[in-house]
Amino acid sequence: MADQSAASVQRPTRMHFAGGGFLLLAVMSWLWPRFAWNGVVFTIEGLIAVAPLVVPGILLTAWIMASGADKIISRAFEGHMARAVLAAAAIGAITPVCGVTVLPLMVGLLAAGVPLAPVMAFWLSSPVTDPAMLATTAATLGLAFAIGKTVAAFGLGLFGGTVTAFLTAGQSGQSALRDNGLASSLATRSCCELATFSSAIWRDANRREAFYRQVFVTTRLILSCLIPAFFAEFALNQALTPGSLAVYVGADKWWAIPAAVFVGAPAYIDGYAALPLTRGLVDNGMSPGAAMAFLVSGGVVSIWGALAIFPVLKLRPFLLYLALAITGSLLAGYAFGLVY
């Protein structure tokens, strides 16, 4: 019943957003027909340009979800603390689970007594990138940004997990959870949803259905984010003159990277939508280091990412999460700026 109620609330919201978008486009077409048409052409060309790299990422993401690989990542949290943190950071950087998607698994692990350190490592690295995001980043911003973002995700998880291990001294993760109904329900749900791994998803009707469903959901997500984002990039390029942002977030400004983290990241909405916008910002003078700091911090410091974690973590672990995310994002931005 709760799921049905949530769906009934989300459906009108999506319809309102879609209707508002069409209405805005209609008004723009009437007031500025040339601008609207050029924006549509720019958006279509952008989608065609990124398709060869995005499509394989979508298929890989769907396979991971349908094969049950996302259900067995808990094995990374077993064993010696250093190995657990290392494995959790690495898996988090390459698996397509983040935000609300990974919440039941993380809460279940904490409730089962898994130390907070490897959970923190995965929690920090997983929202930054995934196979589809890697491909989309390469297509939109170039291979250097795609590789840098993946390395930054792993580094952020490793950094956060290591610091957490020193601060918590291997304490049970149960002490980090809030004592409320949400945390209890998520923990129960995660423990009860065990699934086996099978790479041959075509042999099972349920896995095939899950694969097709994931392809549809991921494609819809990417299109719903990229279409307005490419149009926003076109509008941004029309509004800004080349190099205009160099005054604020250019390579020679010491505050460029902190500004990208503390100002841009809280307003960050979606990783896919941020890519064309970031490309437009870079084209208009944003330094590469500031752009990387914005991309990395956006996934872990944004309002949307924080809201998924705050209801289940106590205040001190939650503040530790934010501090590690901000510090790691700043380090990622400075490091990328040095090597780019």
mmCIF file of C-alpha atoms in Angstrom:
data_model
loop_
_atom_site.group_PDB
_atom_site.id
_atom_site.type_symbol
_atom_site.label_atom_id
_atom_site.label_comp_id
_atom_site.label_asym_id
_atom_site.label_seq_id
_atom_site.Cartn_x
_atom_site.Cartn_y
_atom_site.Cartn_z
ATOM 1 C CA MET A 1 0.000 0.000 0.000
ATOM 2 C CA ALA A 2 2.814 2.360 0.850
ATOM 3 C CA ASP A 3 4.484 1.685 -2.503
ATOM 4 C CA GLN A 4 1.215 2.358 -4.305
ATOM 5 C CA SER A 5 0.757 5.606 -2.414
ATOM 6 C CA ALA A 6 4.296 6.678 -3.288
ATOM 7 C CA ALA A 7 3.734 5.840 -6.928
ATOM 8 C CA SER A 8 0.484 7.792 -6.981
ATOM 9 C CA VAL A 9 2.319 10.802 -5.564
ATOM 10 C CA GLN A 10 5.253 10.525 -7.992
ATOM 11 C CA ARG A 11 3.117 10.084 -11.099
ATOM 12 C CA PRO A 12 1.371 13.494 -10.933
ATOM 13 C CA THR A 13 4.715 15.095 -10.074
ATOM 14 C CA ARG A 14 6.327 13.700 -13.216
ATOM 15 C CA MET A 15 3.317 14.773 -15.252
ATOM 16 C CA HIS A 16 3.554 18.275 -13.819
ATOM 17 C CA PHE A 17 7.257 18.505 -14.674
ATOM 18 C CA ALA A 18 6.665 17.209 -18.191
ATOM 19 C CA GLY A 19 3.712 19.523 -18.699
ATOM 20 C CA GLY A 20 5.683 22.465 -17.370
ATOM 21 C CA GLY A 21 8.560 21.654 -19.701
ATOM 22 C CA PHE A 22 6.323 21.467 -22.766
ATOM 23 C CA LEU A 23 4.583 24.687 -21.742
ATOM 24 C CA LEU A 24 7.922 26.457 -21.301
ATOM 25 C CA LEU A 25 9.116 25.222 -24.692
ATOM 26 C CA ALA A 26 5.870 26.358 -26.315
ATOM 27 C CA VAL A 27 6.195 29.834 -24.783
ATOM 28 C CA MET A 28 9.834 30.084 -25.865
ATOM 29 C CA SER A 29 8.944 28.916 -29.379
ATOM 30 C CA TRP A 30 6.326 31.657 -29.586
ATOM 31 C CA LEU A 31 8.481 34.439 -28.113
ATOM 32 C CA TRP A 32 11.901 33.410 -29.493
ATOM 33 C CA PRO A 33 11.309 30.901 -32.302
ATOM 34 C CA ARG A 34 14.868 30.962 -33.658
ATOM 35 C CA PHE A 35 16.393 30.490 -30.212
ATOM 36 C CA ALA A 36 14.055 27.585 -29.409
ATOM 37 C CA TRP A 37 14.689 25.846 -32.737
ATOM 38 C CA ASN A 38 18.465 26.167 -32.436
ATOM 39 C CA GLY A 39 18.230 24.812 -28.893
ATOM 40 C CA VAL A 40 16.273 21.767 -30.060
ATOM 41 C CA VAL A 41 18.797 21.090 -32.852
ATOM 42 C CA PHE A 42 21.696 21.459 -30.399
ATOM 43 C CA THR A 43 20.006 19.010 -27.999
ATOM 44 C CA ILE A 44 19.376 16.388 -30.687
ATOM 45 C CA GLU A 45 22.950 16.650 -31.949
ATOM 46 C CA GLY A 46 24.217 16.283 -28.381
ATOM 47 C CA LEU A 47 22.166 13.139 -27.780
ATOM 48 C CA ILE A 48 23.386 11.592 -31.041
ATOM 49 C CA ALA A 49 26.996 12.418 -30.153
ATOM 50 C CA VAL A 50 26.886 10.705 -26.749
ATOM 51 C CA ALA A 51 24.773 7.693 -27.815
ATOM 52 C CA PRO A 52 27.679 5.392 -28.917
ATOM 53 C CA LEU A 53 29.216 5.604 -25.451
ATOM 54 C CA VAL A 54 26.070 5.850 -23.353
ATOM 55 C CA VAL A 55 24.226 2.827 -24.796
ATOM 56 C CA PRO A 56 26.887 0.264 -23.777
ATOM 57 C CA GLY A 57 26.914 1.776 -20.293
ATOM 58 C CA ILE A 58 23.140 1.384 -20.036
ATOM 59 C CA LEU A 59 23.360 -2.275 -21.080
ATOM 60 C CA LEU A 60 26.141 -2.979 -18.578
ATOM 61 C CA THR A 61 24.187 -1.292 -15.805
ATOM 62 C CA ALA A 62 21.110 -3.386 -16.592
ATOM 63 C CA TRP A 63 23.149 -6.594 -16.614
ATOM 64 C CA ILE A 64 24.672 -5.846 -13.205
ATOM 65 C CA MET A 65 21.243 -5.247 -11.700
ATOM 66 C CA ALA A 66 19.566 -8.241 -13.388
ATOM 67 C CA SER A 67 22.369 -10.707 -12.655
ATOM 68 C CA GLY A 68 22.202 -10.030 -8.934
ATOM 69 C CA ALA A 69 25.708 -8.584 -8.748
ATOM 70 C CA ASP A 70 24.380 -5.639 -6.773
ATOM 71 C CA LYS A 71 23.040 -8.036 -4.146
ATOM 72 C CA ILE A 72 26.368 -9.696 -3.386
ATOM 73 C CA ILE A 73 28.487 -6.595 -2.815
ATOM 74 C CA SER A 74 28.106 -7.199 0.916
ATOM 75 C CA ARG A 75 30.939 -9.746 0.638
ATOM 76 C CA ALA A 76 33.321 -6.823 0.219
ATOM 77 C CA PHE A 77 32.633 -5.797 3.809
ATOM 78 C CA GLU A 78 33.890 -9.045 5.346
ATOM 79 C CA GLY A 79 37.361 -9.763 6.675
ATOM 80 C CA HIS A 80 40.227 -7.486 7.704
ATOM 81 C CA MET A 81 39.330 -3.805 8.074
ATOM 82 C CA ALA A 82 41.914 -2.516 5.569
ATOM 83 C CA ARG A 83 40.873 -5.056 2.915
ATOM 84 C CA ALA A 84 37.196 -4.344 3.565
ATOM 85 C CA VAL A 85 37.647 -0.580 3.123
ATOM 86 C CA LEU A 86 39.733 -1.074 -0.027
ATOM 87 C CA ALA A 87 37.234 -3.483 -1.589
ATOM 88 C CA ALA A 88 34.209 -1.380 -0.607
ATOM 89 C CA ALA A 89 35.716 1.758 -2.152
ATOM 90 C CA ALA A 90 36.607 -0.079 -5.363
ATOM 91 C CA ILE A 91 33.210 -1.739 -5.769
ATOM 92 C CA GLY A 92 31.389 1.473 -4.926
ATOM 93 C CA ALA A 93 33.277 3.282 -7.686
ATOM 94 C CA ILE A 94 32.145 0.866 -10.412
ATOM 95 C CA THR A 95 28.679 -0.341 -9.400
ATOM 96 C CA PRO A 96 25.480 1.458 -10.461
ATOM 97 C CA VAL A 97 24.002 1.709 -6.986
ATOM 98 C CA CYS A 98 23.779 5.000 -5.155
ATOM 99 C CA GLY A 99 21.590 7.234 -3.041
ATOM 100 C CA VAL A 100 18.226 5.727 -2.158
ATOM 101 C CA THR A 101 18.994 2.584 -4.201
ATOM 102 C CA VAL A 102 21.811 1.516 -1.893
ATOM 103 C CA LEU A 103 20.130 2.664 1.321
ATOM 104 C CA PRO A 104 18.506 -0.668 2.325
ATOM 105 C CA LEU A 105 21.759 -2.582 1.792
ATOM 106 C CA MET A 106 23.844 -0.106 3.773
ATOM 107 C CA VAL A 107 21.365 0.029 6.655
ATOM 108 C CA GLY A 108 21.115 -3.756 6.667
ATOM 109 C CA LEU A 109 24.900 -4.095 6.912
ATOM 110 C CA LEU A 110 25.102 -1.585 9.756
ATOM 111 C CA ALA A 111 22.245 -3.291 11.592
ATOM 112 C CA ALA A 112 24.048 -6.623 11.202
ATOM 113 C CA GLY A 113 27.063 -5.194 13.021
ATOM 114 C CA VAL A 114 29.346 -4.434 10.061
ATOM 115 C CA PRO A 115 31.774 -1.641 11.083
ATOM 116 C CA LEU A 116 30.971 1.845 9.862
ATOM 117 C CA ALA A 117 34.321 2.276 8.025
ATOM 118 C CA PRO A 118 33.729 -0.004 4.983
ATOM 119 C CA VAL A 119 30.108 1.102 4.799
ATOM 120 C CA MET A 120 31.289 4.734 4.766
ATOM 121 C CA ALA A 121 33.812 3.884 2.019
ATOM 122 C CA PHE A 122 31.078 2.456 -0.196
ATOM 123 C CA TRP A 123 28.624 5.199 0.695
ATOM 124 C CA LEU A 124 31.070 7.898 -0.378
ATOM 125 C CA SER A 125 32.302 6.284 -3.593
ATOM 126 C CA SER A 126 29.063 4.877 -5.005
ATOM 127 C CA PRO A 127 27.160 8.132 -5.784
ATOM 128 C CA VAL A 128 29.990 9.640 -7.839
ATOM 129 C CA THR A 129 30.003 7.351 -10.868
ATOM 130 C CA ASP A 130 28.872 4.040 -12.373
ATOM 131 C CA PRO A 131 29.238 2.323 -15.784
ATOM 132 C CA ALA A 132 26.565 4.427 -17.481
ATOM 133 C CA MET A 133 27.857 7.598 -15.824
ATOM 134 C CA LEU A 134 31.418 6.752 -16.870
ATOM 135 C CA ALA A 135 30.378 6.421 -20.505
ATOM 136 C CA THR A 136 28.260 9.571 -20.401
ATOM 137 C CA THR A 137 31.083 11.552 -18.791
ATOM 138 C CA ALA A 138 33.542 10.406 -21.464
ATOM 139 C CA ALA A 139 31.115 11.350 -24.216
ATOM 140 C CA THR A 140 30.282 14.732 -22.720
ATOM 141 C CA LEU A 141 33.491 15.960 -21.088
ATOM 142 C CA GLY A 142 36.157 13.684 -22.503
ATOM 143 C CA LEU A 143 38.080 10.616 -21.399
ATOM 144 C CA ALA A 144 40.287 12.521 -18.945
ATOM 145 C CA PHE A 145 37.286 13.679 -16.926
ATOM 146 C CA ALA A 146 35.735 10.191 -17.026
ATOM 147 C CA ILE A 147 38.890 8.499 -15.738
ATOM 148 C CA GLY A 148 39.543 11.281 -13.238
ATOM 149 C CA LYS A 149 36.029 11.021 -11.851
ATOM 150 C CA THR A 150 36.323 7.247 -11.411
ATOM 151 C CA VAL A 151 39.713 7.560 -9.707
ATOM 152 C CA ALA A 152 38.290 10.332 -7.517
ATOM 153 C CA ALA A 153 35.348 8.121 -6.517
ATOM 154 C CA PHE A 154 37.708 5.338 -5.457
ATOM 155 C CA GLY A 155 40.013 7.778 -3.681
ATOM 156 C CA LEU A 156 37.125 9.436 -1.882
ATOM 157 C CA GLY A 157 35.852 6.080 -0.621
ATOM 158 C CA LEU A 158 39.323 4.945 0.435
ATOM 159 C CA PHE A 159 40.006 8.258 2.186
ATOM 160 C CA GLY A 160 36.647 8.314 3.957
ATOM 161 C CA GLY A 161 36.779 4.685 5.004
ATOM 162 C CA THR A 162 40.335 5.004 6.367
ATOM 163 C CA VAL A 163 39.558 8.136 8.390
ATOM 164 C CA THR A 164 36.365 6.545 9.718
ATOM 165 C CA ALA A 165 38.279 3.427 10.763
ATOM 166 C CA PHE A 166 40.711 5.537 12.800
ATOM 167 C CA LEU A 167 37.934 7.591 14.407
ATOM 168 C CA THR A 168 35.528 4.764 15.225
ATOM 169 C CA ALA A 169 38.139 2.097 16.065
ATOM 170 C CA GLY A 170 36.079 -0.688 14.477
ATOM 171 C CA GLN A 171 32.935 -0.015 16.479
ATOM 172 C CA SER A 172 29.817 -1.886 15.414
ATOM 173 C CA GLY A 173 27.766 -0.093 12.786
ATOM 174 C CA GLN A 174 24.673 -0.515 14.924
ATOM 175 C CA SER A 175 25.778 2.480 16.998
ATOM 176 C CA ALA A 176 25.594 4.720 13.908
ATOM 177 C CA LEU A 177 21.917 4.024 13.145
ATOM 178 C CA ARG A 178 19.040 6.080 14.431
ATOM 179 C CA ASP A 179 16.540 4.261 16.607
ATOM 180 C CA ASN A 180 13.496 4.863 14.423
ATOM 181 C CA GLY A 181 11.030 2.948 12.302
ATOM 182 C CA LEU A 182 12.638 3.869 8.975
ATOM 183 C CA ALA A 183 16.025 2.412 9.857
ATOM 184 C CA SER A 184 14.391 -0.727 11.276
ATOM 185 C CA SER A 185 12.222 -1.288 8.201
ATOM 186 C CA LEU A 186 15.128 -0.781 5.803
ATOM 187 C CA ALA A 187 17.315 -3.188 7.756
ATOM 188 C CA THR A 188 14.613 -5.843 7.773
ATOM 189 C CA ARG A 189 13.949 -5.380 4.069
ATOM 190 C CA SER A 190 17.631 -5.678 3.179
ATOM 191 C CA CYS A 191 18.163 -8.865 5.194
ATOM 192 C CA CYS A 192 15.160 -10.558 3.660
ATOM 193 C CA GLU A 193 15.938 -9.730 0.016
ATOM 194 C CA LEU A 194 18.688 -12.277 -0.620
ATOM 195 C CA ALA A 195 19.421 -13.164 -4.236
ATOM 196 C CA THR A 196 21.875 -15.430 -6.003
ATOM 197 C CA PHE A 197 24.249 -14.269 -8.717
ATOM 198 C CA SER A 198 23.884 -15.561 -12.269
ATOM 199 C CA SER A 199 25.735 -14.059 -15.200
ATOM 200 C CA ALA A 200 23.557 -15.936 -17.751
ATOM 201 C CA ILE A 201 20.535 -13.700 -17.302
ATOM 202 C CA TRP A 202 18.988 -14.794 -20.625
ATOM 203 C CA ARG A 203 18.272 -18.257 -19.187
ATOM 204 C CA ASP A 204 15.870 -16.931 -16.564
ATOM 205 C CA ALA A 205 12.623 -15.200 -17.507
ATOM 206 C CA ASN A 206 12.594 -13.091 -14.330
ATOM 207 C CA ARG A 207 16.158 -11.905 -14.910
ATOM 208 C CA ARG A 208 15.399 -11.084 -18.542
ATOM 209 C CA GLU A 209 12.404 -9.067 -17.422
ATOM 210 C CA ALA A 210 14.554 -7.288 -14.823
ATOM 211 C CA PHE A 211 17.167 -6.543 -17.495
ATOM 212 C CA TYR A 212 14.625 -5.013 -19.894
ATOM 213 C CA ARG A 213 13.029 -3.062 -17.088
ATOM 214 C CA GLN A 214 16.388 -1.692 -15.972
ATOM 215 C CA VAL A 215 17.285 -0.713 -19.545
ATOM 216 C CA PHE A 216 14.014 1.176 -19.817
ATOM 217 C CA VAL A 217 14.357 2.859 -16.424
ATOM 218 C CA THR A 218 17.998 3.869 -16.977
ATOM 219 C CA THR A 219 17.315 5.120 -20.500
ATOM 220 C CA ARG A 220 14.357 7.154 -19.315
ATOM 221 C CA LEU A 221 16.448 8.574 -16.478
ATOM 222 C CA ILE A 222 19.303 9.578 -18.758
ATOM 223 C CA LEU A 223 17.025 11.105 -21.396
ATOM 224 C CA SER A 224 14.947 12.995 -18.828
ATOM 225 C CA CYS A 225 18.171 14.482 -17.475
ATOM 226 C CA LEU A 226 20.179 15.010 -20.655
ATOM 227 C CA ILE A 227 17.451 16.632 -22.777
ATOM 228 C CA PRO A 228 16.883 19.634 -20.477
ATOM 229 C CA ALA A 229 20.590 19.675 -19.592
ATOM 230 C CA PHE A 230 21.721 19.974 -23.225
ATOM 231 C CA PHE A 231 19.156 22.719 -23.779
ATOM 232 C CA ALA A 232 20.436 24.462 -20.641
ATOM 233 C CA GLU A 233 23.990 24.181 -21.996
ATOM 234 C CA PHE A 234 22.855 25.834 -25.238
ATOM 235 C CA ALA A 235 21.188 28.650 -23.296
ATOM 236 C CA LEU A 236 24.278 29.025 -21.107
ATOM 237 C CA ASN A 237 26.559 29.320 -24.108
ATOM 238 C CA GLN A 238 24.243 31.928 -25.599
ATOM 239 C CA ALA A 239 24.160 33.952 -22.379
ATOM 240 C CA LEU A 240 27.864 33.871 -21.517
ATOM 241 C CA THR A 241 30.737 35.185 -23.531
ATOM 242 C CA PRO A 242 33.832 32.958 -23.845
ATOM 243 C CA GLY A 243 36.018 33.268 -20.764
ATOM 244 C CA SER A 244 33.482 35.206 -18.711
ATOM 245 C CA LEU A 245 33.547 32.718 -15.829
ATOM 246 C CA ALA A 246 37.312 32.896 -15.573
ATOM 247 C CA VAL A 247 36.843 35.935 -13.327
ATOM 248 C CA TYR A 248 35.076 33.773 -10.714
ATOM 249 C CA VAL A 249 36.169 30.139 -11.105
ATOM 250 C CA GLY A 250 39.108 30.359 -13.488
ATOM 251 C CA ALA A 251 42.349 28.446 -13.098
ATOM 252 C CA ASP A 252 44.137 31.435 -11.541
ATOM 253 C CA LYS A 253 41.569 31.949 -8.758
ATOM 254 C CA TRP A 254 42.447 30.320 -5.431
ATOM 255 C CA TRP A 255 38.791 30.191 -4.421
ATOM 256 C CA ALA A 256 37.577 28.462 -7.616
ATOM 257 C CA ILE A 257 37.581 24.904 -6.234
ATOM 258 C CA PRO A 258 36.098 25.750 -2.801
ATOM 259 C CA ALA A 259 33.406 27.796 -4.532
ATOM 260 C CA ALA A 260 32.519 24.858 -6.767
ATOM 261 C CA VAL A 261 32.086 22.649 -3.694
ATOM 262 C CA PHE A 262 30.363 24.997 -1.244
ATOM 263 C CA VAL A 263 28.185 26.910 -3.708
ATOM 264 C CA GLY A 264 27.539 24.584 -6.616
ATOM 265 C CA ALA A 265 27.353 21.163 -4.982
ATOM 266 C CA PRO A 266 24.390 21.803 -2.642
ATOM 267 C CA ALA A 267 22.294 22.815 -5.655
ATOM 268 C CA TYR A 268 23.472 19.805 -7.718
ATOM 269 C CA ILE A 269 20.400 17.816 -8.814
ATOM 270 C CA ASP A 270 21.548 14.906 -10.942
ATOM 271 C CA GLY A 271 24.848 13.550 -12.215
ATOM 272 C CA TYR A 272 23.671 13.186 -15.811
ATOM 273 C CA ALA A 273 22.141 16.645 -15.891
ATOM 274 C CA ALA A 274 25.330 18.144 -14.468
ATOM 275 C CA LEU A 275 27.570 16.910 -17.298
ATOM 276 C CA PRO A 276 26.399 19.159 -20.164
ATOM 277 C CA LEU A 277 26.085 22.049 -17.721
ATOM 278 C CA THR A 278 29.646 21.477 -16.539
ATOM 279 C CA ARG A 279 30.859 21.349 -20.137
ATOM 280 C CA GLY A 280 29.243 24.715 -20.755
ATOM 281 C CA LEU A 281 30.865 26.124 -17.613
ATOM 282 C CA VAL A 282 34.297 24.816 -18.640
ATOM 283 C CA ASP A 283 33.858 26.263 -22.127
ATOM 284 C CA ASN A 284 33.149 29.624 -20.515
ATOM 285 C CA GLY A 285 36.158 29.715 -18.211
ATOM 286 C CA MET A 286 35.648 27.307 -15.295
ATOM 287 C CA SER A 287 38.917 25.614 -14.354
ATOM 288 C CA PRO A 288 39.143 21.816 -14.781
ATOM 289 C CA GLY A 289 39.873 21.385 -11.078
ATOM 290 C CA ALA A 290 36.780 23.328 -10.078
ATOM 291 C CA ALA A 291 34.713 21.315 -12.567
ATOM 292 C CA MET A 292 35.936 18.021 -11.092
ATOM 293 C CA ALA A 293 35.299 19.251 -7.556
ATOM 294 C CA PHE A 294 31.769 20.177 -8.580
ATOM 295 C CA LEU A 295 31.113 16.784 -10.183
ATOM 296 C CA VAL A 296 32.534 14.755 -7.297
ATOM 297 C CA SER A 297 31.011 16.757 -4.466
ATOM 298 C CA GLY A 298 27.644 17.027 -6.182
ATOM 299 C CA GLY A 299 26.909 13.340 -5.829
ATOM 300 C CA VAL A 300 27.782 13.150 -2.133
ATOM 301 C CA VAL A 301 27.115 16.651 -0.746
ATOM 302 C CA SER A 302 23.987 17.597 -2.674
ATOM 303 C CA ILE A 303 20.717 18.109 -0.853
ATOM 304 C CA TRP A 304 19.271 15.061 -2.581
ATOM 305 C CA GLY A 305 22.155 12.811 -1.551
ATOM 306 C CA ALA A 306 22.171 14.062 2.021
ATOM 307 C CA LEU A 307 18.414 13.649 2.429
ATOM 308 C CA ALA A 308 18.758 9.958 1.604
ATOM 309 C CA ILE A 309 21.173 9.421 4.494
ATOM 310 C CA PHE A 310 20.151 11.839 7.253
ATOM 311 C CA PRO A 311 16.955 9.978 8.328
ATOM 312 C CA VAL A 312 18.858 6.770 9.156
ATOM 313 C CA LEU A 313 22.227 7.972 10.512
ATOM 314 C CA LYS A 314 22.753 9.622 13.880
ATOM 315 C CA LEU A 315 23.967 13.216 13.845
ATOM 316 C CA ARG A 316 27.677 12.530 14.488
ATOM 317 C CA PRO A 317 28.096 9.875 11.758
ATOM 318 C CA PHE A 318 26.083 12.062 9.397
ATOM 319 C CA LEU A 319 28.305 15.101 10.076
ATOM 320 C CA LEU A 320 31.350 12.865 9.627
ATOM 321 C CA TYR A 321 29.968 11.803 6.235
ATOM 322 C CA LEU A 322 29.536 15.435 5.155
ATOM 323 C CA ALA A 323 32.999 16.447 6.417
ATOM 324 C CA LEU A 324 34.677 13.565 4.598
ATOM 325 C CA ALA A 325 32.709 14.254 1.408
ATOM 326 C CA ILE A 326 33.618 17.948 1.376
ATOM 327 C CA THR A 327 37.285 17.375 2.229
ATOM 328 C CA GLY A 328 37.659 14.563 -0.295
ATOM 329 C CA SER A 329 35.973 16.614 -3.020
ATOM 330 C CA LEU A 330 38.349 19.512 -2.435
ATOM 331 C CA LEU A 331 41.347 17.164 -2.626
ATOM 332 C CA ALA A 332 39.988 15.596 -5.827
ATOM 333 C CA GLY A 333 39.565 19.017 -7.416
ATOM 334 C CA TYR A 334 43.081 20.168 -6.521
ATOM 335 C CA ALA A 335 44.640 16.870 -7.654
ATOM 336 C CA PHE A 336 42.816 16.885 -10.995
ATOM 337 C CA GLY A 337 43.755 20.503 -11.549
ATOM 338 C CA LEU A 338 47.417 19.600 -11.124
ATOM 339 C CA VAL A 339 47.468 16.664 -13.539
ATOM 340 C CA TYR A 340 44.962 17.835 -16.185
#
